[in-house]
XYZ file of C-alpha atoms in Angstrom:
646
model
C 125.006 -93.225 34.660
C 123.136 -89.650 35.839
C 122.136 -89.348 39.127
C 118.097 -90.174 38.471
C 119.109 -93.594 36.851
C 120.735 -94.796 39.530
C 118.245 -93.534 41.848
C 115.789 -95.236 39.359
C 117.852 -98.567 38.908
C 118.090 -98.175 43.512
C 114.376 -98.401 43.566
C 114.099 -101.227 41.480
C 116.490 -103.156 43.664
C 114.413 -102.307 46.842
C 111.256 -103.274 45.613
C 113.015 -106.402 44.459
C 113.893 -106.852 47.609
C 110.879 -106.451 49.732
C 109.141 -108.926 46.800
C 111.614 -111.634 47.691
C 111.111 -110.955 51.544
C 106.757 -110.888 51.417
C 107.379 -114.464 49.377
C 109.820 -115.861 52.112
C 106.912 -114.700 54.659
C 103.966 -116.237 52.918
C 106.362 -119.747 52.310
C 107.433 -119.868 56.372
C 103.154 -119.274 57.444
C 103.872 -115.462 58.458
C 100.440 -113.496 58.543
C 101.148 -109.532 57.859
C 98.920 -106.816 58.982
C 95.857 -105.738 56.222
C 97.348 -102.268 55.640
C 94.899 -99.932 53.770
C 95.206 -98.179 50.146
C 97.202 -95.344 50.841
C 94.564 -92.255 50.155
C 96.813 -89.292 48.459
C 96.059 -86.632 50.685
C 94.216 -83.766 49.487
C 96.721 -80.800 48.216
C 95.201 -77.987 49.419
C 94.565 -75.386 46.531
C 96.523 -72.645 46.076
C 95.259 -69.324 45.771
C 97.004 -66.923 43.458
C 96.522 -63.477 44.798
C 96.381 -62.277 41.684
C 92.603 -63.717 41.564
C 91.739 -62.107 44.827
C 90.545 -58.619 45.265
C 90.449 -56.539 48.629
C 87.387 -54.224 48.856
C 87.826 -51.065 51.163
C 84.216 -48.953 51.707
C 84.342 -46.047 52.882
C 81.266 -43.507 53.567
C 82.868 -41.115 51.123
C 85.640 -42.871 49.153
C 85.914 -46.935 47.510
C 89.082 -48.918 47.609
C 88.871 -51.404 45.630
C 91.749 -53.585 43.801
C 93.767 -56.584 42.997
C 95.673 -58.084 46.300
C 99.131 -58.067 44.129
C 98.172 -54.251 43.007
C 100.424 -51.412 44.742
C 97.732 -49.170 45.192
C 94.129 -50.226 45.266
C 91.452 -47.722 42.813
C 90.170 -45.198 44.992
C 86.388 -43.740 43.552
C 83.801 -41.247 45.258
C 81.260 -43.782 46.618
C 78.222 -42.685 45.115
C 75.731 -43.383 42.318
C 73.603 -41.185 40.533
C 70.050 -43.048 38.787
C 68.144 -42.075 36.674
C 64.544 -41.153 37.363
C 62.231 -43.359 36.013
C 59.558 -40.547 34.990
C 60.050 -37.304 33.562
C 59.244 -34.795 36.991
C 60.358 -36.730 38.776
C 61.501 -34.278 42.406
C 65.227 -34.658 42.403
C 66.861 -36.528 45.389
C 70.266 -35.823 46.609
C 71.737 -37.356 49.885
C 73.447 -34.656 51.658
C 77.192 -34.740 52.199
C 78.341 -32.301 54.400
C 75.255 -31.108 56.151
C 73.847 -33.932 58.908
C 71.062 -34.180 61.256
C 71.364 -32.515 64.257
C 72.398 -29.271 62.581
C 69.851 -26.647 62.384
C 68.109 -26.800 66.214
C 68.325 -24.079 68.120
C 71.168 -24.588 70.728
C 73.434 -25.824 67.602
C 75.041 -22.420 67.299
C 74.929 -21.459 70.777
C 76.898 -24.871 71.239
C 78.929 -24.374 68.574
C 80.392 -21.002 70.077
C 81.397 -22.809 73.602
C 83.205 -25.338 71.437
C 85.471 -22.543 69.707
C 85.694 -21.136 73.317
C 87.090 -23.788 74.331
C 89.518 -24.084 71.655
C 90.525 -20.874 71.617
C 91.725 -21.409 75.091
C 93.522 -24.697 74.667
C 95.141 -22.888 72.038
C 96.348 -19.778 74.356
C 97.349 -22.282 77.239
C 99.559 -24.490 74.997
C 103.083 -22.688 74.461
C 105.314 -22.427 71.181
C 108.242 -24.298 70.947
C 109.833 -20.713 71.236
C 108.086 -20.852 75.175
C 106.170 -17.894 74.203
C 102.821 -18.159 74.368
C 100.724 -17.571 70.713
C 99.346 -14.628 70.070
C 94.946 -14.868 69.703
C 94.021 -13.439 66.166
C 90.464 -12.465 65.852
C 88.052 -13.579 62.762
C 86.939 -9.197 62.700
C 91.275 -8.250 61.622
C 90.578 -11.034 58.492
C 87.286 -10.258 57.880
C 87.535 -6.325 56.986
C 90.090 -7.203 54.129
C 88.061 -10.489 52.949
C 85.178 -8.349 52.629
C 86.718 -6.611 50.217
C 88.295 -9.101 48.047
C 87.004 -9.431 44.297
C 87.697 -12.834 42.154
C 90.180 -12.335 39.235
C 88.847 -13.977 36.207
C 92.074 -16.580 34.940
C 90.199 -17.850 32.155
C 86.320 -17.508 30.742
C 86.367 -21.322 30.587
C 87.244 -23.804 33.608
C 87.645 -26.757 30.842
C 84.848 -28.424 33.124
C 82.370 -30.324 31.625
C 79.376 -31.946 33.186
C 78.956 -35.508 32.825
C 77.813 -36.400 29.149
C 74.125 -38.493 29.720
C 73.332 -37.979 26.057
C 72.727 -41.744 25.987
C 70.550 -41.551 29.005
C 72.299 -43.965 30.850
C 70.488 -45.879 33.965
C 72.756 -44.805 36.149
C 76.531 -43.194 37.090
C 79.427 -44.160 39.298
C 82.557 -42.028 40.915
C 83.331 -38.652 39.150
C 81.164 -38.985 36.746
C 78.102 -39.271 39.040
C 79.749 -35.936 40.930
C 79.839 -34.229 37.970
C 76.159 -35.136 36.548
C 73.983 -32.268 36.109
C 71.228 -30.747 38.103
C 69.030 -30.513 35.884
C 69.974 -33.967 33.915
C 66.889 -35.680 36.008
C 69.648 -38.208 37.904
C 68.611 -39.049 41.969
C 72.740 -38.831 43.517
C 72.631 -41.642 46.694
C 75.854 -42.205 48.960
C 75.350 -45.819 49.911
C 77.104 -46.185 53.133
C 77.185 -42.999 56.435
C 79.229 -43.585 58.814
C 80.099 -46.774 58.330
C 76.601 -48.529 58.197
C 74.449 -49.230 54.995
C 72.654 -45.943 54.181
C 68.901 -46.838 54.891
C 66.533 -43.782 55.523
C 63.322 -43.063 54.545
C 63.693 -41.256 51.673
C 63.680 -42.074 48.116
C 66.123 -44.955 47.224
C 66.879 -45.410 51.146
C 65.645 -49.291 51.547
C 67.690 -52.007 52.197
C 67.233 -53.507 48.942
C 67.597 -50.131 46.844
C 71.154 -49.026 49.070
C 72.394 -52.771 48.675
C 71.393 -52.509 44.846
C 73.926 -49.655 44.523
C 76.667 -50.699 46.467
C 76.117 -53.826 43.678
C 76.097 -51.266 40.782
C 79.314 -49.064 42.399
C 81.601 -52.419 42.809
C 80.175 -54.581 39.542
C 80.870 -50.508 37.449
C 84.473 -50.313 38.978
C 85.678 -53.805 38.955
C 84.854 -54.386 35.625
C 85.740 -50.361 34.207
C 88.854 -50.210 36.303
C 90.356 -53.127 37.751
C 89.165 -54.530 33.774
C 87.521 -57.732 35.290
C 84.718 -58.833 33.215
C 81.769 -59.301 35.540
C 80.987 -62.413 34.170
C 84.672 -63.804 34.964
C 83.193 -63.281 39.048
C 83.431 -67.239 39.893
C 87.450 -67.561 39.359
C 87.586 -64.823 41.506
C 87.504 -64.269 45.424
C 87.039 -61.209 47.468
C 88.415 -59.539 51.055
C 86.012 -57.432 52.684
C 86.818 -54.935 55.328
C 84.032 -53.826 57.703
C 83.694 -51.908 60.432
C 85.071 -53.020 64.162
C 81.669 -51.810 65.385
C 78.897 -53.363 62.330
C 74.917 -54.132 62.074
C 75.150 -58.107 61.279
C 72.017 -58.170 58.975
C 73.805 -55.539 56.815
C 76.951 -57.429 56.839
C 74.864 -60.848 55.977
C 73.618 -58.558 52.984
C 76.609 -57.531 51.948
C 78.223 -61.091 51.789
C 74.633 -62.745 50.539
C 75.058 -59.668 47.237
C 79.094 -60.792 46.710
C 78.735 -64.043 46.596
C 75.213 -65.124 45.303
C 74.562 -61.699 42.833
C 77.516 -60.846 41.622
C 79.239 -64.374 42.183
C 82.661 -64.464 43.497
C 83.798 -67.879 44.283
C 84.757 -67.181 48.337
C 85.112 -64.572 50.693
C 86.904 -64.030 53.979
C 85.590 -60.570 55.739
C 88.147 -58.989 58.719
C 87.843 -55.521 60.710
C 89.367 -53.157 59.435
C 91.735 -52.201 62.572
C 93.536 -55.921 62.549
C 93.773 -55.557 58.702
C 95.173 -51.648 59.890
C 98.026 -53.782 61.943
C 98.605 -56.273 58.726
C 99.132 -53.252 56.762
C 101.511 -50.929 58.970
C 103.687 -54.266 60.079
C 102.412 -54.346 64.037
C 101.785 -56.825 65.853
C 100.087 -55.013 68.591
C 98.545 -50.970 68.369
C 95.789 -49.225 69.608
C 94.052 -48.212 66.196
C 92.548 -44.935 65.692
C 90.804 -44.564 62.204
C 90.008 -41.372 61.664
C 87.434 -41.432 58.465
C 85.427 -38.824 56.805
C 82.428 -39.620 58.739
C 83.281 -41.824 61.575
C 86.480 -42.105 63.916
C 86.687 -46.014 64.931
C 88.712 -46.733 67.775
C 90.020 -50.647 69.009
C 92.893 -52.163 70.531
C 94.128 -54.729 68.913
C 96.728 -57.825 69.642
C 98.531 -60.240 67.822
C 95.543 -59.962 65.163
C 92.807 -60.257 68.201
C 90.445 -56.876 68.519
C 89.408 -56.593 71.971
C 85.885 -56.185 71.953
C 85.553 -53.940 75.337
C 88.006 -51.056 73.369
C 85.877 -50.575 70.851
C 84.708 -47.233 70.612
C 83.535 -45.176 67.583
C 82.442 -41.514 66.807
C 79.864 -40.302 65.044
C 82.418 -37.477 63.742
C 85.012 -37.381 61.019
C 86.800 -35.306 58.601
C 83.126 -34.329 56.837
C 82.479 -31.894 60.438
C 85.901 -30.887 60.763
C 85.062 -29.403 56.579
C 81.903 -28.324 57.579
C 83.101 -26.275 60.755
C 86.188 -24.641 58.806
C 82.814 -23.301 56.343
C 81.481 -21.987 59.465
C 84.888 -20.456 60.319
C 85.694 -19.216 56.591
C 82.301 -17.072 56.910
C 83.308 -15.631 60.647
C 86.239 -14.482 58.669
C 84.484 -13.378 55.167
C 85.149 -15.989 52.704
C 85.220 -14.008 49.522
C 83.671 -16.751 47.492
C 80.014 -15.952 49.035
C 77.995 -18.267 46.372
C 79.207 -21.311 48.241
C 76.611 -23.556 49.415
C 76.800 -26.513 51.662
C 73.792 -28.117 49.484
C 76.110 -27.934 46.274
C 78.419 -30.956 45.693
C 80.684 -29.187 44.043
C 81.241 -26.445 46.458
C 81.468 -28.606 49.372
C 84.525 -30.715 47.545
C 86.166 -27.258 47.011
C 85.501 -26.754 50.897
C 87.383 -30.523 50.995
C 89.926 -29.548 49.261
C 90.622 -25.755 50.926
C 90.766 -28.032 54.226
C 93.777 -30.304 53.272
C 95.096 -27.450 51.757
C 95.381 -24.907 54.511
C 94.389 -26.172 57.912
C 97.211 -27.853 60.363
C 97.697 -28.611 63.962
C 101.056 -26.755 64.865
C 100.633 -24.013 66.549
C 104.360 -22.690 65.817
C 102.143 -21.080 62.739
C 100.299 -18.053 64.190
C 99.180 -14.554 63.043
C 97.506 -13.640 59.913
C 98.671 -14.925 56.000
C 97.808 -14.657 52.797
C 96.300 -17.459 50.597
C 95.086 -17.711 47.364
C 92.359 -20.705 45.986
C 91.006 -21.280 42.592
C 87.433 -22.355 41.854
C 86.791 -24.200 38.955
C 83.152 -25.321 38.074
C 81.632 -26.562 34.570
C 80.360 -23.984 32.458
C 81.388 -21.592 34.693
C 84.236 -18.862 34.190
C 87.640 -20.033 35.859
C 88.694 -17.541 38.989
C 91.050 -16.745 41.490
C 90.204 -15.457 45.421
C 92.672 -14.368 47.697
C 91.666 -15.112 51.062
C 93.327 -13.460 54.173
C 93.456 -16.704 57.384
C 94.105 -16.081 61.290
C 93.704 -18.681 64.018
C 91.153 -20.028 61.654
C 93.243 -23.314 59.942
C 94.293 -24.225 63.572
C 90.263 -24.506 65.407
C 88.727 -26.412 63.019
C 90.702 -29.474 62.881
C 90.986 -28.951 66.487
C 86.964 -29.692 66.694
C 88.445 -33.227 66.555
C 89.325 -32.868 70.534
C 86.301 -30.623 71.171
C 83.284 -31.838 69.076
C 81.000 -29.267 70.654
C 82.690 -26.869 68.041
C 80.822 -29.128 65.156
C 77.089 -27.602 66.939
C 75.428 -31.204 66.308
C 72.382 -31.337 69.029
C 70.120 -34.189 69.961
C 72.145 -36.991 68.120
C 73.904 -40.428 69.116
C 77.585 -39.101 68.934
C 79.330 -42.538 70.541
C 78.444 -45.795 69.918
C 79.317 -48.947 72.202
C 79.060 -52.815 71.024
C 75.717 -53.718 71.331
C 74.477 -57.414 71.448
C 72.877 -59.013 68.695
C 69.513 -58.937 68.168
C 69.610 -62.461 66.191
C 69.423 -63.978 63.190
C 66.307 -67.162 62.137
C 68.845 -68.620 59.783
C 71.908 -69.037 62.661
C 69.900 -70.557 65.372
C 73.403 -71.194 67.233
C 74.156 -68.054 68.178
C 75.231 -66.122 71.336
C 72.168 -65.998 72.647
C 71.867 -69.306 72.521
C 75.308 -70.497 73.572
C 74.679 -68.481 76.411
C 71.401 -69.871 77.544
C 72.964 -73.019 76.767
C 75.825 -72.032 78.876
C 74.222 -70.836 81.918
C 71.638 -73.888 81.974
C 74.978 -76.247 82.246
C 76.715 -73.884 84.911
C 73.000 -74.128 86.549
C 72.603 -77.909 86.748
C 76.444 -77.983 87.408
C 75.695 -76.017 90.433
C 72.904 -77.820 91.734
C 74.372 -80.797 91.019
C 76.978 -79.834 93.083
C 74.859 -78.290 95.523
C 72.989 -81.716 95.764
C 76.006 -83.961 96.246
C 76.968 -82.828 100.076
C 73.562 -82.434 101.163
C 71.553 -86.049 101.873
C 68.979 -85.133 104.295
C 65.393 -85.263 104.098
C 63.246 -83.651 101.892
C 62.801 -79.891 103.313
C 64.959 -80.245 105.805
C 67.961 -77.559 105.916
C 71.340 -77.307 107.212
C 71.815 -74.465 108.980
C 76.224 -75.547 109.150
C 76.166 -75.051 105.315
C 76.668 -71.896 104.180
C 76.968 -70.435 100.771
C 79.334 -68.018 98.689
C 76.711 -65.508 100.148
C 77.132 -66.559 103.625
C 73.328 -67.802 103.178
C 72.064 -71.599 104.044
C 71.623 -73.632 101.185
C 68.334 -75.315 100.606
C 68.516 -79.437 100.137
C 65.680 -79.477 97.708
C 65.873 -75.852 95.879
C 62.894 -77.554 93.427
C 60.520 -77.446 96.720
C 61.743 -74.619 97.916
C 61.415 -72.207 94.733
C 57.643 -74.012 94.178
C 56.826 -72.592 97.895
C 57.526 -69.661 97.698
C 60.934 -69.057 98.798
C 59.861 -70.249 102.451
C 62.403 -71.767 105.047
C 61.665 -74.937 106.134
C 58.881 -77.768 105.839
C 57.086 -75.583 108.497
C 59.067 -72.251 107.491
C 60.557 -71.789 111.110
C 63.633 -70.621 109.421
C 61.867 -67.877 107.831
C 62.758 -66.221 105.079
C 65.994 -67.210 103.692
C 69.012 -65.357 101.951
C 69.850 -67.581 98.906
C 73.692 -67.109 97.480
C 74.211 -66.566 93.556
C 74.716 -70.305 92.902
C 71.443 -70.910 94.225
C 69.360 -68.075 93.200
C 70.912 -69.639 89.434
C 69.307 -72.785 90.393
C 66.163 -71.665 91.222
C 65.376 -69.224 88.219
C 65.241 -70.210 84.773
C 67.479 -69.153 82.527
C 65.486 -66.095 81.314
C 65.246 -64.942 84.911
C 68.641 -64.922 85.749
C 69.556 -62.906 82.917
C 67.219 -59.948 83.962
C 68.548 -60.515 87.583
C 71.874 -60.311 86.812
C 72.546 -57.613 83.839
C 74.561 -55.895 86.315
C 76.773 -58.158 87.296
C 77.180 -59.590 83.644
C 77.342 -55.985 82.202
C 77.731 -53.033 84.655
C 80.626 -51.141 83.179
C 79.354 -51.463 79.951
C 76.316 -50.120 80.714
C 77.233 -47.513 82.429
C 79.627 -46.659 79.831
C 77.140 -46.365 77.241
C 74.616 -44.148 80.143
C 77.589 -42.069 80.048
C 78.885 -41.417 76.590
C 76.325 -42.287 73.743
C 74.596 -38.954 74.036
C 78.275 -37.063 75.039
C 80.577 -36.292 72.040
C 84.010 -37.605 72.982
C 86.933 -35.707 72.147
C 89.723 -37.895 69.786
C 91.964 -37.933 73.310
C 89.855 -39.148 75.530
C 88.272 -41.692 73.565
C 92.209 -43.040 72.651
C 92.146 -42.902 76.727
C 89.216 -44.513 77.033
C 90.264 -47.433 74.533
C 93.109 -48.626 75.786
C 91.833 -48.121 79.438
C 89.407 -50.796 78.237
C 92.182 -53.437 78.114
C 92.524 -56.143 80.532
C 95.961 -56.304 81.681
C 98.226 -53.392 82.614
C 100.821 -55.194 80.469
C 98.672 -54.821 77.178
C 97.613 -51.076 78.029
C 101.388 -50.577 77.796
C 101.238 -51.833 74.735
C 98.735 -49.347 72.753
C 100.464 -46.339 74.572
C 103.563 -47.472 72.973
C 102.048 -48.251 69.472
C 99.084 -45.807 68.887
C 98.711 -46.366 64.824
C 96.417 -43.462 63.058
C 95.239 -44.794 59.988
C 92.231 -43.338 57.958
C 92.732 -39.769 55.471
C 90.486 -37.705 58.527
C 93.616 -36.162 60.341
C 96.037 -35.976 57.569
C 97.080 -32.143 58.860
C 100.585 -31.146 58.647
C 101.497 -31.565 63.058
C 98.819 -33.747 64.116
C 101.534 -37.154 65.367
C 102.791 -34.020 67.678
C 99.658 -32.347 68.701
C 98.312 -35.642 69.301
C 100.593 -37.025 71.485
C 101.756 -34.161 73.134
C 97.959 -34.430 74.863
C 97.911 -38.135 75.397
C 100.650 -37.451 77.128
C 98.741 -34.727 79.185
C 96.251 -36.766 79.687
C 97.170 -40.447 80.162
C 96.920 -41.769 83.924
C 99.907 -41.008 86.196
C 100.240 -44.735 87.390
C 100.905 -45.533 83.413
C 103.674 -42.242 82.913
C 106.176 -44.031 85.392
C 105.275 -47.781 83.547
C 105.299 -46.774 80.035
C 108.303 -46.458 78.467
C 107.293 -44.396 75.636
C 104.169 -43.047 74.294
C 104.361 -43.203 70.097
C 101.724 -41.835 68.388
C 102.195 -43.160 64.209
C 100.545 -41.670 61.210
C 102.309 -42.731 58.473
C 104.594 -46.724 59.031
C 106.384 -47.535 56.213
C 106.189 -43.948 54.789
C 102.593 -45.286 53.912
C 99.433 -43.217 53.663
C 97.321 -43.641 56.258
C 94.234 -44.022 54.057
C 96.069 -46.987 52.354
C 97.314 -49.112 55.345
C 94.019 -51.252 56.579
C 93.550 -52.280 52.069
C 96.589 -52.564 51.895
C 96.428 -55.092 55.116
C 93.792 -56.752 53.494
C 96.196 -57.708 50.531
C 98.403 -58.687 53.045
C 95.780 -61.034 54.560
C 95.366 -62.509 51.122
C 98.889 -64.155 50.956
C 98.793 -65.362 54.596
C 98.769 -69.093 55.423
C 96.547 -68.869 57.898
C 93.821 -67.662 56.489
C 93.300 -70.504 54.565
C 90.831 -71.804 57.376
C 88.768 -68.145 56.983
C 87.791 -68.666 53.155
C 83.295 -68.841 52.887
C 83.025 -70.511 49.510
C 80.151 -69.931 47.425
C 78.324 -73.456 47.754
C 78.605 -73.148 51.566
C 77.428 -70.117 51.869
C 74.298 -71.387 50.052
C 73.732 -74.142 52.311
C 74.709 -72.263 55.751
C 74.595 -68.912 55.106
C 75.024 -66.544 58.152
C 76.463 -69.252 60.425
C 79.174 -69.516 58.304
C 80.795 -66.271 59.117
C 80.176 -67.285 63.204
C 82.139 -70.744 61.860
C 84.882 -68.814 60.051
C 85.481 -65.078 60.286
C 88.464 -64.304 62.548
C 86.614 -62.142 64.869
C 83.250 -63.485 67.304
C 80.384 -63.003 65.038
């Protein structure tokens, strides 16, 4: 007899014994309690990670893929839409240009920033102990102005995107290489981490969301080979910035669930996903992107709200500054223009090829680069460069070098303006909490006071050392007088009494400094100023609550994104942080560490990888927002299910 047969036989015998025992009890008249019918436990839905799509939308690059993919699909986050009418004026969102560059003070600010950069380069010694010998732009200019390109091939073998079938839109590289004469508008739907809403053509919220839907749907269909009609079987994980626009996130979730048809979604922050992807429990995450740099301290999967900071500059500003420095050095490709998207792509490649943050590399060096454009010959240029390769990326630490004037350079978390679909938002919670606090304080104040109405007990003093009124309602209606006859004169009310006498709105107006004094001071100080990357890291860590948390953050500074992928960046950033960190923490922190390639992964990949890890976690099962739930409850589901405070 096999083991299975023996177990089956034993089970039958046990069942027979239970039946016999039950018959005996009935004969003896024993009443047993009525046991409710056993309800089978609902089996938790097993989520297959190959049916989870992770979307990390960047300002310049979209990274998207299944959670089981080793690498995501990376495409330029751009769309070209066909003109509806012939002769329609062409519109193209800028690539490297931005507002605030053509002010009268821009050039002066740029020159002042460059002087600070040159001083910083000279003051830091090389590993040999010697100081660098500065190289002026004039030394390279005399050579570069005499350079003439060599023709490598009469044809570059690159072609404009074929628009013979008149497609309504083109996505990714096809949109980048669409001919200016083909009658297409080029749109980048995200700018500096937010939806690119602007007053120009295609700048409405509806149009930007339509662009996002078209780009994401095209990549999912063509690159991931998932038919859009099958998205009802798929789930989605959307990575959002740490400082986000609630209205924009709500519209994006609405688009993914209702328009595109995903069955469920998780919305999570980039910084937390970066720690998941790198395998770190706690870190100060520094995300240097193409157009923005965001900082946040993450501890055990929780993003500290007070430490969040967003700087409105990134790799694109370094590229533009590098072009300005190349022009000072007599850039031999003299037809280069920032308004041409193919030239912008070339400049970005030159930045990645030449720029570094290694101060041991000094003096003039000769380089070469090639230009390949559609309907043009392939050309080879020689160029001689000096300190320009180091000065451009140092603009991240001296942002005045970017020459941006009159723009908001720093963003901090702000309070929600409210949403009519979400009545129980933070305004409601703050209001009800303050009412509960007021009623509890008022009742606590009234309990020890059993005096007649209008009397004042001068022996009982409040937290502020002032007498407490026995009848606060009468005092509030009487204009704050002392007793019934006003013999005590005007009374100074403590904080508890002031809250009792004022409504919740008035209390909030009277106490903004007590609630948000530090944050208001920080906003006033930094929002109009360009904060360097090293100072921003110190500020973000300093906003953590405890010294123990600060110590953790100093020992684990995680740099992600593609904006700081320069040779020597890790050592350069570490040196600046150690030199500028508060002296009190130099004794407490055992080891300051800057991590740029955890697990030998590319920095631009880490956040997306963390989203893929999130799909596999058991704890993420409670975070899914299903399509039917979103249809019924709307944005309230984000407050209930999001892993961060919505």
